PDB file of C-alpha atoms in Angstrom:
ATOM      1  CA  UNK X   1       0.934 -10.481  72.679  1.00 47.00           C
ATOM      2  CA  UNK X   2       0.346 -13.733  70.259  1.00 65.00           C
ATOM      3  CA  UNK X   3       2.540 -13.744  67.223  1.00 82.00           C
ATOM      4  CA  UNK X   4       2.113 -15.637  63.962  1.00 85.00           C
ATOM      5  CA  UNK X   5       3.920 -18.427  65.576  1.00 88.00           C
ATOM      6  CA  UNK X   6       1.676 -18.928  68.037  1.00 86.00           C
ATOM      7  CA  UNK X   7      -1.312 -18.165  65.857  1.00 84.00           C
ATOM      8  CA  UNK X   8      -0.522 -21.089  63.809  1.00 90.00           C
ATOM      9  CA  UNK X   9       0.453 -23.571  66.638  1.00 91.00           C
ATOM     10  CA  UNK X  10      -2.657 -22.951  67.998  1.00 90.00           C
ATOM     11  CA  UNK X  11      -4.569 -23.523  64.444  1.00 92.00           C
ATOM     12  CA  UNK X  12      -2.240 -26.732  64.208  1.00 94.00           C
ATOM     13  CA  UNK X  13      -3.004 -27.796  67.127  1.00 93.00           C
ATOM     14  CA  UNK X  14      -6.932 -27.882  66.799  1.00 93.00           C
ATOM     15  CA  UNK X  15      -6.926 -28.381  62.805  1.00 94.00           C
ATOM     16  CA  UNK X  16      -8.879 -31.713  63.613  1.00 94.00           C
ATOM     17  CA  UNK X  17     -12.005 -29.805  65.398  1.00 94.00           C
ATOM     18  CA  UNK X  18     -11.592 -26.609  62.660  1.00 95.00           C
ATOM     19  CA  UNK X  19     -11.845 -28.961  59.333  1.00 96.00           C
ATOM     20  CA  UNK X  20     -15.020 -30.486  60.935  1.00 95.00           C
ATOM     21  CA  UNK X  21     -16.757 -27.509  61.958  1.00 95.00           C
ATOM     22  CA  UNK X  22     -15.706 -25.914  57.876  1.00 96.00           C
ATOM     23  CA  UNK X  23     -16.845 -29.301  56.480  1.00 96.00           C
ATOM     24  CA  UNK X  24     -20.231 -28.978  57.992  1.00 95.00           C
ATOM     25  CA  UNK X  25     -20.229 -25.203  57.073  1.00 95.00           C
ATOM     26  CA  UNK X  26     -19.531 -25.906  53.688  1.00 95.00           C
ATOM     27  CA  UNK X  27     -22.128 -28.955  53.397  1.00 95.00           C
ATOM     28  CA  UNK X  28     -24.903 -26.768  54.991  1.00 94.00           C
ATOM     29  CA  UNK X  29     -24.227 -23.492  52.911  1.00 91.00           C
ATOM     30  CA  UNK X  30     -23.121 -25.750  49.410  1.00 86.00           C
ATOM     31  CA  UNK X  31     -25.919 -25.776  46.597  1.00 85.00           C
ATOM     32  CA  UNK X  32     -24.062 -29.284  45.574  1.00 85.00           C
ATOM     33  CA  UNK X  33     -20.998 -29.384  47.827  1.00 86.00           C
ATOM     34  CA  UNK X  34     -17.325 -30.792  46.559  1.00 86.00           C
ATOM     35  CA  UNK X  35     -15.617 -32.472  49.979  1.00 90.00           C
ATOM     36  CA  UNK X  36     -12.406 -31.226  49.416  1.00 90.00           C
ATOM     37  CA  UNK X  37      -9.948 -33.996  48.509  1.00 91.00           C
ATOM     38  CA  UNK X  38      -7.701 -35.707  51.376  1.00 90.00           C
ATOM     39  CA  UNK X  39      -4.421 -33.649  52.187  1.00 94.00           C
ATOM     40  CA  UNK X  40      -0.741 -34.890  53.622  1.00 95.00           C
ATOM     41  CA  UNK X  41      -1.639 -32.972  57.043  1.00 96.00           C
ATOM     42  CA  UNK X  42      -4.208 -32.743  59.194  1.00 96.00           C
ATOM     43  CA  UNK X  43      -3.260 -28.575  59.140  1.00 96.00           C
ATOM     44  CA  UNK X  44      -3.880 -28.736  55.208  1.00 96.00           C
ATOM     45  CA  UNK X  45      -6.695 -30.592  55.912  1.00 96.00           C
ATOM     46  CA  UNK X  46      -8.296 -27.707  58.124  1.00 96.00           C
ATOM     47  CA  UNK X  47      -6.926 -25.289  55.500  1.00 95.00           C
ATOM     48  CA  UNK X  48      -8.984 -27.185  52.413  1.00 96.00           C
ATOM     49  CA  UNK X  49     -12.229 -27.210  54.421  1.00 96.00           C
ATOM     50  CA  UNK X  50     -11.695 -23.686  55.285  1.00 95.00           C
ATOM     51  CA  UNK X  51     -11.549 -22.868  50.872  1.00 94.00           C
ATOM     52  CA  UNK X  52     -14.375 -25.226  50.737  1.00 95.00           C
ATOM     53  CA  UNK X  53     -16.650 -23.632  52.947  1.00 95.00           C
ATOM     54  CA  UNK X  54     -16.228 -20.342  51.447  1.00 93.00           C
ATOM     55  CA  UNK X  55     -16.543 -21.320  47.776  1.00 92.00           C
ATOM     56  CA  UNK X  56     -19.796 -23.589  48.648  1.00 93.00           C
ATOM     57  CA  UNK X  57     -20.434 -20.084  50.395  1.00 91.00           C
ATOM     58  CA  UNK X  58     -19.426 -18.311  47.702  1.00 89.00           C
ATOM     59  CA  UNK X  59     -21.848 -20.420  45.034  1.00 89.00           C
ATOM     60  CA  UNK X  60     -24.497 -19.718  46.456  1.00 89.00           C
ATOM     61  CA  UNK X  61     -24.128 -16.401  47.790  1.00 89.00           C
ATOM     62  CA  UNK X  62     -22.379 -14.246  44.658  1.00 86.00           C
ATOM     63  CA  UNK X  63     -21.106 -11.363  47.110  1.00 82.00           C
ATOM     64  CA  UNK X  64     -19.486 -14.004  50.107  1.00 76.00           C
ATOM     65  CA  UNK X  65     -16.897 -14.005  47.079  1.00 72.00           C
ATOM     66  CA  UNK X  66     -15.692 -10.407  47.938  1.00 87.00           C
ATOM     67  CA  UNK X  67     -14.410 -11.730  51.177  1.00 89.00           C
ATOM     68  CA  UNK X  68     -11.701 -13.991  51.544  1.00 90.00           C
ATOM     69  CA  UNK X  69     -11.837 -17.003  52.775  1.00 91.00           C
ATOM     70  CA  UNK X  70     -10.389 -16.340  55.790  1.00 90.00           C
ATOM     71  CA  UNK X  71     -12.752 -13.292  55.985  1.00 92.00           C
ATOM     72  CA  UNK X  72     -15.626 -15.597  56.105  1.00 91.00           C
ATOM     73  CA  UNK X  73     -13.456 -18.280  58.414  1.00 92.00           C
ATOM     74  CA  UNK X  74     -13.556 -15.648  60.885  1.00 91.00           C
ATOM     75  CA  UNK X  75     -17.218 -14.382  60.515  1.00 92.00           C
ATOM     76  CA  UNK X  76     -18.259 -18.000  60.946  1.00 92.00           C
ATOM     77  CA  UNK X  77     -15.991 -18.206  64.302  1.00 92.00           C
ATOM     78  CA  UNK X  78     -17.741 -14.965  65.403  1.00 90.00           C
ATOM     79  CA  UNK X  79     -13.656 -13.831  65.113  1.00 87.00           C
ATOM     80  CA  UNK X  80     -12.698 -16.648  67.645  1.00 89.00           C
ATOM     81  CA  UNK X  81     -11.078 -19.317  65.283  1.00 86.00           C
ATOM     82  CA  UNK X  82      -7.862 -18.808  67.056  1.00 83.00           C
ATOM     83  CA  UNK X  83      -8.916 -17.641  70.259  1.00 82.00           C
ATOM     84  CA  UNK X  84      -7.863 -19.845  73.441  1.00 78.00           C
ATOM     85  CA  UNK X  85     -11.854 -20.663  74.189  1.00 78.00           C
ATOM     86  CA  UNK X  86     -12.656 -21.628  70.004  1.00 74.00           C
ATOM     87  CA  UNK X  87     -14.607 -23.915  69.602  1.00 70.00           C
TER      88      UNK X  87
END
């Protein structure tokens, strides 16, 4: 059984590959995308582009803003964003 510890040294450990995949997600779904700004870690980094995808999401689609973003995080993983195999 995974615990949070492990949940987050595995999202820490591939925070590189997860802010590029929610940059491109929130360039390709944002009317007039806002990069989010540069963070002190590569894990805030992933956790930025993660908010950014889901309010460029959340501009243009009114009711992705009744999810949270890590709602939509895992809808856009297909639920495997901290699964051994993702990405």
């Amino acid at each position: 059984m995974d615990t949070v510890r492990g949940w987050l040294r595995r999202f820490s450990a591939r925070a590189e590959q997860i802010r590029a995949y929610f940059t491109v997600l929130l360039v390709e779904a944002g009317v007039d995308p806002v990069m989010p700004a540069a963070m002190a870690t590569p894990f805030a980094d992933a956790v930025a582009a993660v908010a950014g995808a889901w309010k460029a999401a959340a501009s243009r689609w009114p009711d992705i803003g009744e999810v949270s973003p890590w709602q939509l995080a895992c809808a856009a993983s297909q639920g495997r964003l901290l699964a051994p195999t993702w990405p």
